[in-house]
């Protein structure tokens, strides 16, 4: 893979952000965007336990989906407090995603500021929390609604691998899904990497970015960007989502949710193995055309 570091800035003006990153559809890390948020130092494991420790949450392991895996179905369920105890005690490859903690504790919305000066269209009803134990992995995918994301890391370090949407066939995107067939686990460690370049040769030509997010870092991910995340330490982050400004891009997101996903669900239920093999054939054909 051809990787470069995500650009990092301490602060940035709205004009520069729009010109260099938003309009150019390139990622950037902004170090000081969250520096004045009370949430930056207020949110910690003990505080979470005190306010939402009794809430039931779905948790996800590191196993990649197969022909029979329902979309977004949790691998287990527990209370948030029990989950926090588990990941605080050491490596635990379990994560929580798309947890709207703010619906349970709306007072938390007062602890951060929506960065409307950078972009418009934020979906302010659903800021989402992403939590993972040390060693947990969010496998390579892009967000189905194609929203722009500002992803702020509060606790723990996290390694992020990013690719523009246009690299989808080099990444072996599954047709009718937002997922890659390839496994990028520990891609950065030669001794533990699961990337199989013999099976997935187009990956060698994929052009992307990487970064390690630290406490307080905010990563801008343009809409449709592929991302793979690995929790180097147990931690959590918050994502603020902003809809695409163009109607055509909004409609693509709607199609992904109500059209593409439903088609995939029907075939997974009625002919899972045939559908899986059919998609594998198509994705390898698309990838082969991208090999230099």
mmCIF file with all atom_site columns, C-alpha atoms in Angstrom, residues 127-266:
data_model
loop_
_atom_site.group_PDB
_atom_site.id
_atom_site.type_symbol
_atom_site.label_atom_id
_atom_site.label_alt_id
_atom_site.label_comp_id
_atom_site.label_asym_id
_atom_site.label_entity_id
_atom_site.label_seq_id
_atom_site.pdbx_PDB_ins_code
_atom_site.Cartn_x
_atom_site.Cartn_y
_atom_site.Cartn_z
_atom_site.occupancy
_atom_site.B_iso_or_equiv
_atom_site.pdbx_formal_charge
_atom_site.auth_seq_id
_atom_site.auth_comp_id
_atom_site.auth_asym_id
_atom_site.auth_atom_id
_atom_site.pdbx_PDB_model_num
ATOM 1   C CA . UNK A 1 127 ? -23.616 12.545  18.127 1.00 0.00 ? 127 UNK A CA 1
ATOM 2   C CA . UNK A 1 128 ? -22.211 9.040   18.548 1.00 0.00 ? 128 UNK A CA 1
ATOM 3   C CA . UNK A 1 129 ? -19.788 7.427   20.973 1.00 0.00 ? 129 UNK A CA 1
ATOM 4   C CA . UNK A 1 130 ? -17.271 4.788   19.859 1.00 0.00 ? 130 UNK A CA 1
ATOM 5   C CA . UNK A 1 131 ? -15.611 2.721   22.594 1.00 0.00 ? 131 UNK A CA 1
ATOM 6   C CA . UNK A 1 132 ? -13.062 -0.066  22.308 1.00 0.00 ? 132 UNK A CA 1
ATOM 7   C CA . UNK A 1 133 ? -10.821 -2.202  24.449 1.00 0.00 ? 133 UNK A CA 1
ATOM 8   C CA . UNK A 1 134 ? -7.106  -2.489  23.781 1.00 0.00 ? 134 UNK A CA 1
ATOM 9   C CA . UNK A 1 135 ? -6.678  -4.703  20.732 1.00 0.00 ? 135 UNK A CA 1
ATOM 10  C CA . UNK A 1 136 ? -10.181 -4.235  19.342 1.00 0.00 ? 136 UNK A CA 1
ATOM 11  C CA . UNK A 1 137 ? -10.539 -3.492  15.640 1.00 0.00 ? 137 UNK A CA 1
ATOM 12  C CA . UNK A 1 138 ? -13.042 -1.690  13.446 1.00 0.00 ? 138 UNK A CA 1
ATOM 13  C CA . UNK A 1 139 ? -12.587 -3.418  10.099 1.00 0.00 ? 139 UNK A CA 1
ATOM 14  C CA . UNK A 1 140 ? -12.185 -1.531  6.832  1.00 0.00 ? 140 UNK A CA 1
ATOM 15  C CA . UNK A 1 141 ? -15.449 0.102   5.719  1.00 0.00 ? 141 UNK A CA 1
ATOM 16  C CA . UNK A 1 142 ? -17.013 3.396   4.717  1.00 0.00 ? 142 UNK A CA 1
ATOM 17  C CA . UNK A 1 143 ? -20.022 4.984   6.401  1.00 0.00 ? 143 UNK A CA 1
ATOM 18  C CA . UNK A 1 144 ? -23.186 4.040   4.575  1.00 0.00 ? 144 UNK A CA 1
ATOM 19  C CA . UNK A 1 145 ? -24.786 7.508   4.586  1.00 0.00 ? 145 UNK A CA 1
ATOM 20  C CA . UNK A 1 146 ? -21.621 9.139   3.148  1.00 0.00 ? 146 UNK A CA 1
ATOM 21  C CA . UNK A 1 147 ? -21.616 11.845  5.843  1.00 0.00 ? 147 UNK A CA 1
ATOM 22  C CA . UNK A 1 148 ? -18.569 13.957  6.638  1.00 0.00 ? 148 UNK A CA 1
ATOM 23  C CA . UNK A 1 149 ? -17.165 13.042  10.058 1.00 0.00 ? 149 UNK A CA 1
ATOM 24  C CA . UNK A 1 150 ? -15.320 14.920  12.797 1.00 0.00 ? 150 UNK A CA 1
ATOM 25  C CA . UNK A 1 151 ? -13.985 12.179  15.072 1.00 0.00 ? 151 UNK A CA 1
ATOM 26  C CA . UNK A 1 152 ? -12.538 13.360  18.408 1.00 0.00 ? 152 UNK A CA 1
ATOM 27  C CA . UNK A 1 153 ? -10.431 11.029  20.546 1.00 0.00 ? 153 UNK A CA 1
ATOM 28  C CA . UNK A 1 154 ? -10.954 11.490  24.301 1.00 0.00 ? 154 UNK A CA 1
ATOM 29  C CA . UNK A 1 155 ? -9.154  8.586   25.982 1.00 0.00 ? 155 UNK A CA 1
ATOM 30  C CA . UNK A 1 156 ? -6.542  6.143   24.644 1.00 0.00 ? 156 UNK A CA 1
ATOM 31  C CA . UNK A 1 157 ? -4.568  6.039   21.419 1.00 0.00 ? 157 UNK A CA 1
ATOM 32  C CA . UNK A 1 158 ? -6.006  4.680   18.199 1.00 0.00 ? 158 UNK A CA 1
ATOM 33  C CA . UNK A 1 159 ? -4.375  3.879   14.860 1.00 0.00 ? 159 UNK A CA 1
ATOM 34  C CA . UNK A 1 160 ? -6.410  4.855   11.796 1.00 0.00 ? 160 UNK A CA 1
ATOM 35  C CA . UNK A 1 161 ? -5.954  3.765   8.177  1.00 0.00 ? 161 UNK A CA 1
ATOM 36  C CA . UNK A 1 162 ? -7.831  5.815   5.545  1.00 0.00 ? 162 UNK A CA 1
ATOM 37  C CA . UNK A 1 163 ? -8.512  5.603   1.825  1.00 0.00 ? 163 UNK A CA 1
ATOM 38  C CA . UNK A 1 164 ? -10.549 7.813   -0.520 1.00 0.00 ? 164 UNK A CA 1
ATOM 39  C CA . UNK A 1 165 ? -13.806 6.326   -1.743 1.00 0.00 ? 165 UNK A CA 1
ATOM 40  C CA . UNK A 1 166 ? -12.352 6.014   -5.249 1.00 0.00 ? 166 UNK A CA 1
ATOM 41  C CA . UNK A 1 167 ? -9.931  3.317   -4.027 1.00 0.00 ? 167 UNK A CA 1
ATOM 42  C CA . UNK A 1 168 ? -12.877 0.969   -3.367 1.00 0.00 ? 168 UNK A CA 1
ATOM 43  C CA . UNK A 1 169 ? -12.007 -1.680  -5.965 1.00 0.00 ? 169 UNK A CA 1
ATOM 44  C CA . UNK A 1 170 ? -8.348  -1.815  -4.919 1.00 0.00 ? 170 UNK A CA 1
ATOM 45  C CA . UNK A 1 171 ? -9.669  -2.447  -1.404 1.00 0.00 ? 171 UNK A CA 1
ATOM 46  C CA . UNK A 1 172 ? -11.842 -5.343  -2.595 1.00 0.00 ? 172 UNK A CA 1
ATOM 47  C CA . UNK A 1 173 ? -15.169 -3.790  -1.705 1.00 0.00 ? 173 UNK A CA 1
ATOM 48  C CA . UNK A 1 174 ? -17.986 -6.288  -1.408 1.00 0.00 ? 174 UNK A CA 1
ATOM 49  C CA . UNK A 1 175 ? -20.746 -5.376  -3.901 1.00 0.00 ? 175 UNK A CA 1
ATOM 50  C CA . UNK A 1 176 ? -23.897 -4.083  -2.193 1.00 0.00 ? 176 UNK A CA 1
ATOM 51  C CA . UNK A 1 177 ? -21.930 -3.597  1.047  1.00 0.00 ? 177 UNK A CA 1
ATOM 52  C CA . UNK A 1 178 ? -19.722 -0.968  2.641  1.00 0.00 ? 178 UNK A CA 1
ATOM 53  C CA . UNK A 1 179 ? -17.102 -3.518  3.702  1.00 0.00 ? 179 UNK A CA 1
ATOM 54  C CA . UNK A 1 180 ? -13.806 -4.811  2.330  1.00 0.00 ? 180 UNK A CA 1
ATOM 55  C CA . UNK A 1 181 ? -13.273 -8.537  1.904  1.00 0.00 ? 181 UNK A CA 1
ATOM 56  C CA . UNK A 1 182 ? -9.595  -8.124  2.830  1.00 0.00 ? 182 UNK A CA 1
ATOM 57  C CA . UNK A 1 183 ? -8.440  -8.222  6.430  1.00 0.00 ? 183 UNK A CA 1
ATOM 58  C CA . UNK A 1 184 ? -6.269  -5.226  7.394  1.00 0.00 ? 184 UNK A CA 1
ATOM 59  C CA . UNK A 1 185 ? -5.774  -6.306  11.021 1.00 0.00 ? 185 UNK A CA 1
ATOM 60  C CA . UNK A 1 186 ? -2.384  -5.207  12.394 1.00 0.00 ? 186 UNK A CA 1
ATOM 61  C CA . UNK A 1 187 ? -1.420  -4.016  8.893  1.00 0.00 ? 187 UNK A CA 1
ATOM 62  C CA . UNK A 1 188 ? 1.331   -1.879  10.417 1.00 0.00 ? 188 UNK A CA 1
ATOM 63  C CA . UNK A 1 189 ? 3.117   -4.761  12.185 1.00 0.00 ? 189 UNK A CA 1
ATOM 64  C CA . UNK A 1 190 ? 5.087   -7.077  9.829  1.00 0.00 ? 190 UNK A CA 1
ATOM 65  C CA . UNK A 1 191 ? 4.984   -9.898  12.371 1.00 0.00 ? 191 UNK A CA 1
ATOM 66  C CA . UNK A 1 192 ? 1.210   -9.773  13.013 1.00 0.00 ? 192 UNK A CA 1
ATOM 67  C CA . UNK A 1 193 ? -0.265  -8.308  9.842  1.00 0.00 ? 193 UNK A CA 1
ATOM 68  C CA . UNK A 1 194 ? -3.116  -10.292 8.316  1.00 0.00 ? 194 UNK A CA 1
ATOM 69  C CA . UNK A 1 195 ? -2.944  -8.585  4.925  1.00 0.00 ? 195 UNK A CA 1
ATOM 70  C CA . UNK A 1 196 ? -2.630  -11.233 2.215  1.00 0.00 ? 196 UNK A CA 1
ATOM 71  C CA . UNK A 1 197 ? -1.110  -9.566  -0.835 1.00 0.00 ? 197 UNK A CA 1
ATOM 72  C CA . UNK A 1 198 ? -1.087  -12.826 -2.760 1.00 0.00 ? 198 UNK A CA 1
ATOM 73  C CA . UNK A 1 199 ? -4.854  -13.164 -2.468 1.00 0.00 ? 199 UNK A CA 1
ATOM 74  C CA . UNK A 1 200 ? -5.497  -9.412  -2.744 1.00 0.00 ? 200 UNK A CA 1
ATOM 75  C CA . UNK A 1 201 ? -2.723  -8.047  -5.037 1.00 0.00 ? 201 UNK A CA 1
ATOM 76  C CA . UNK A 1 202 ? -4.513  -4.781  -5.894 1.00 0.00 ? 202 UNK A CA 1
ATOM 77  C CA . UNK A 1 203 ? -3.910  -3.645  -2.309 1.00 0.00 ? 203 UNK A CA 1
ATOM 78  C CA . UNK A 1 204 ? -0.300  -2.966  -3.277 1.00 0.00 ? 204 UNK A CA 1
ATOM 79  C CA . UNK A 1 205 ? -1.495  -0.089  -5.482 1.00 0.00 ? 205 UNK A CA 1
ATOM 80  C CA . UNK A 1 206 ? -3.984  1.403   -3.000 1.00 0.00 ? 206 UNK A CA 1
ATOM 81  C CA . UNK A 1 207 ? -3.225  5.029   -2.039 1.00 0.00 ? 207 UNK A CA 1
ATOM 82  C CA . UNK A 1 208 ? -4.172  6.087   1.463  1.00 0.00 ? 208 UNK A CA 1
ATOM 83  C CA . UNK A 1 209 ? -3.312  7.747   4.752  1.00 0.00 ? 209 UNK A CA 1
ATOM 84  C CA . UNK A 1 210 ? -2.534  6.717   8.314  1.00 0.00 ? 210 UNK A CA 1
ATOM 85  C CA . UNK A 1 211 ? -2.418  8.439   11.690 1.00 0.00 ? 211 UNK A CA 1
ATOM 86  C CA . UNK A 1 212 ? -2.327  7.659   15.409 1.00 0.00 ? 212 UNK A CA 1
ATOM 87  C CA . UNK A 1 213 ? -4.956  9.691   17.248 1.00 0.00 ? 213 UNK A CA 1
ATOM 88  C CA . UNK A 1 214 ? -4.051  11.002  20.694 1.00 0.00 ? 214 UNK A CA 1
ATOM 89  C CA . UNK A 1 215 ? -6.089  12.613  23.466 1.00 0.00 ? 215 UNK A CA 1
ATOM 90  C CA . UNK A 1 216 ? -7.918  15.644  22.084 1.00 0.00 ? 216 UNK A CA 1
ATOM 91  C CA . UNK A 1 217 ? -7.173  15.005  18.409 1.00 0.00 ? 217 UNK A CA 1
ATOM 92  C CA . UNK A 1 218 ? -10.042 15.585  15.977 1.00 0.00 ? 218 UNK A CA 1
ATOM 93  C CA . UNK A 1 219 ? -9.861  13.734  12.656 1.00 0.00 ? 219 UNK A CA 1
ATOM 94  C CA . UNK A 1 220 ? -11.809 15.065  9.679  1.00 0.00 ? 220 UNK A CA 1
ATOM 95  C CA . UNK A 1 221 ? -12.895 12.184  7.438  1.00 0.00 ? 221 UNK A CA 1
ATOM 96  C CA . UNK A 1 222 ? -14.526 13.348  4.207  1.00 0.00 ? 222 UNK A CA 1
ATOM 97  C CA . UNK A 1 223 ? -17.757 11.621  3.232  1.00 0.00 ? 223 UNK A CA 1
ATOM 98  C CA . UNK A 1 224 ? -17.272 8.147   1.794  1.00 0.00 ? 224 UNK A CA 1
ATOM 99  C CA . UNK A 1 225 ? -13.712 7.700   3.077  1.00 0.00 ? 225 UNK A CA 1
ATOM 100 C CA . UNK A 1 226 ? -12.767 4.125   3.885  1.00 0.00 ? 226 UNK A CA 1
ATOM 101 C CA . UNK A 1 227 ? -11.429 3.678   7.402  1.00 0.00 ? 227 UNK A CA 1
ATOM 102 C CA . UNK A 1 228 ? -9.922  0.903   9.508  1.00 0.00 ? 228 UNK A CA 1
ATOM 103 C CA . UNK A 1 229 ? -9.268  1.571   13.202 1.00 0.00 ? 229 UNK A CA 1
ATOM 104 C CA . UNK A 1 230 ? -7.248  -0.288  15.827 1.00 0.00 ? 230 UNK A CA 1
ATOM 105 C CA . UNK A 1 231 ? -7.361  0.529   19.538 1.00 0.00 ? 231 UNK A CA 1
ATOM 106 C CA . UNK A 1 232 ? -3.765  0.635   20.761 1.00 0.00 ? 232 UNK A CA 1
ATOM 107 C CA . UNK A 1 233 ? -5.171  1.320   24.235 1.00 0.00 ? 233 UNK A CA 1
ATOM 108 C CA . UNK A 1 234 ? -8.669  1.074   25.660 1.00 0.00 ? 234 UNK A CA 1
ATOM 109 C CA . UNK A 1 235 ? -10.406 4.321   24.838 1.00 0.00 ? 235 UNK A CA 1
ATOM 110 C CA . UNK A 1 236 ? -13.327 6.184   23.381 1.00 0.00 ? 236 UNK A CA 1
ATOM 111 C CA . UNK A 1 237 ? -14.085 8.847   20.808 1.00 0.00 ? 237 UNK A CA 1
ATOM 112 C CA . UNK A 1 238 ? -17.068 10.868  19.639 1.00 0.00 ? 238 UNK A CA 1
ATOM 113 C CA . UNK A 1 239 ? -18.167 11.380  16.048 1.00 0.00 ? 239 UNK A CA 1
ATOM 114 C CA . UNK A 1 240 ? -20.081 14.412  14.813 1.00 0.00 ? 240 UNK A CA 1
ATOM 115 C CA . UNK A 1 241 ? -21.714 13.793  11.442 1.00 0.00 ? 241 UNK A CA 1
ATOM 116 C CA . UNK A 1 242 ? -22.516 16.369  8.762  1.00 0.00 ? 242 UNK A CA 1
ATOM 117 C CA . UNK A 1 243 ? -24.635 15.604  5.720  1.00 0.00 ? 243 UNK A CA 1
ATOM 118 C CA . UNK A 1 244 ? -23.290 16.116  2.226  1.00 0.00 ? 244 UNK A CA 1
ATOM 119 C CA . UNK A 1 245 ? -24.203 19.586  0.875  1.00 0.00 ? 245 UNK A CA 1
ATOM 120 C CA . UNK A 1 246 ? -25.163 18.408  -2.635 1.00 0.00 ? 246 UNK A CA 1
ATOM 121 C CA . UNK A 1 247 ? -28.560 16.785  -3.218 1.00 0.00 ? 247 UNK A CA 1
ATOM 122 C CA . UNK A 1 248 ? -27.042 14.150  -5.493 1.00 0.00 ? 248 UNK A CA 1
ATOM 123 C CA . UNK A 1 249 ? -24.659 13.044  -2.731 1.00 0.00 ? 249 UNK A CA 1
ATOM 124 C CA . UNK A 1 250 ? -27.490 12.980  -0.181 1.00 0.00 ? 250 UNK A CA 1
ATOM 125 C CA . UNK A 1 251 ? -29.479 10.755  -2.531 1.00 0.00 ? 251 UNK A CA 1
ATOM 126 C CA . UNK A 1 252 ? -26.531 8.371   -2.875 1.00 0.00 ? 252 UNK A CA 1
ATOM 127 C CA . UNK A 1 253 ? -26.532 8.003   0.897  1.00 0.00 ? 253 UNK A CA 1
ATOM 128 C CA . UNK A 1 254 ? -30.283 7.379   0.928  1.00 0.00 ? 254 UNK A CA 1
ATOM 129 C CA . UNK A 1 255 ? -29.902 4.730   -1.798 1.00 0.00 ? 255 UNK A CA 1
ATOM 130 C CA . UNK A 1 256 ? -27.191 2.985   0.229  1.00 0.00 ? 256 UNK A CA 1
ATOM 131 C CA . UNK A 1 257 ? -29.495 2.795   3.252  1.00 0.00 ? 257 UNK A CA 1
ATOM 132 C CA . UNK A 1 258 ? -32.901 1.995   1.757  1.00 0.00 ? 258 UNK A CA 1
ATOM 133 C CA . UNK A 1 259 ? -31.896 0.348   -1.527 1.00 0.00 ? 259 UNK A CA 1
ATOM 134 C CA . UNK A 1 260 ? -28.480 -1.254  -1.479 1.00 0.00 ? 260 UNK A CA 1
ATOM 135 C CA . UNK A 1 261 ? -28.641 -2.496  2.121  1.00 0.00 ? 261 UNK A CA 1
ATOM 136 C CA . UNK A 1 262 ? -32.112 -3.993  1.740  1.00 0.00 ? 262 UNK A CA 1
ATOM 137 C CA . UNK A 1 263 ? -31.113 -5.854  -1.433 1.00 0.00 ? 263 UNK A CA 1
ATOM 138 C CA . UNK A 1 264 ? -28.111 -7.292  0.388  1.00 0.00 ? 264 UNK A CA 1
ATOM 139 C CA . UNK A 1 265 ? -30.244 -8.285  3.378  1.00 0.00 ? 265 UNK A CA 1
ATOM 140 C CA . UNK A 1 266 ? -32.774 -10.127 1.210  1.00 0.00 ? 266 UNK A CA 1
#
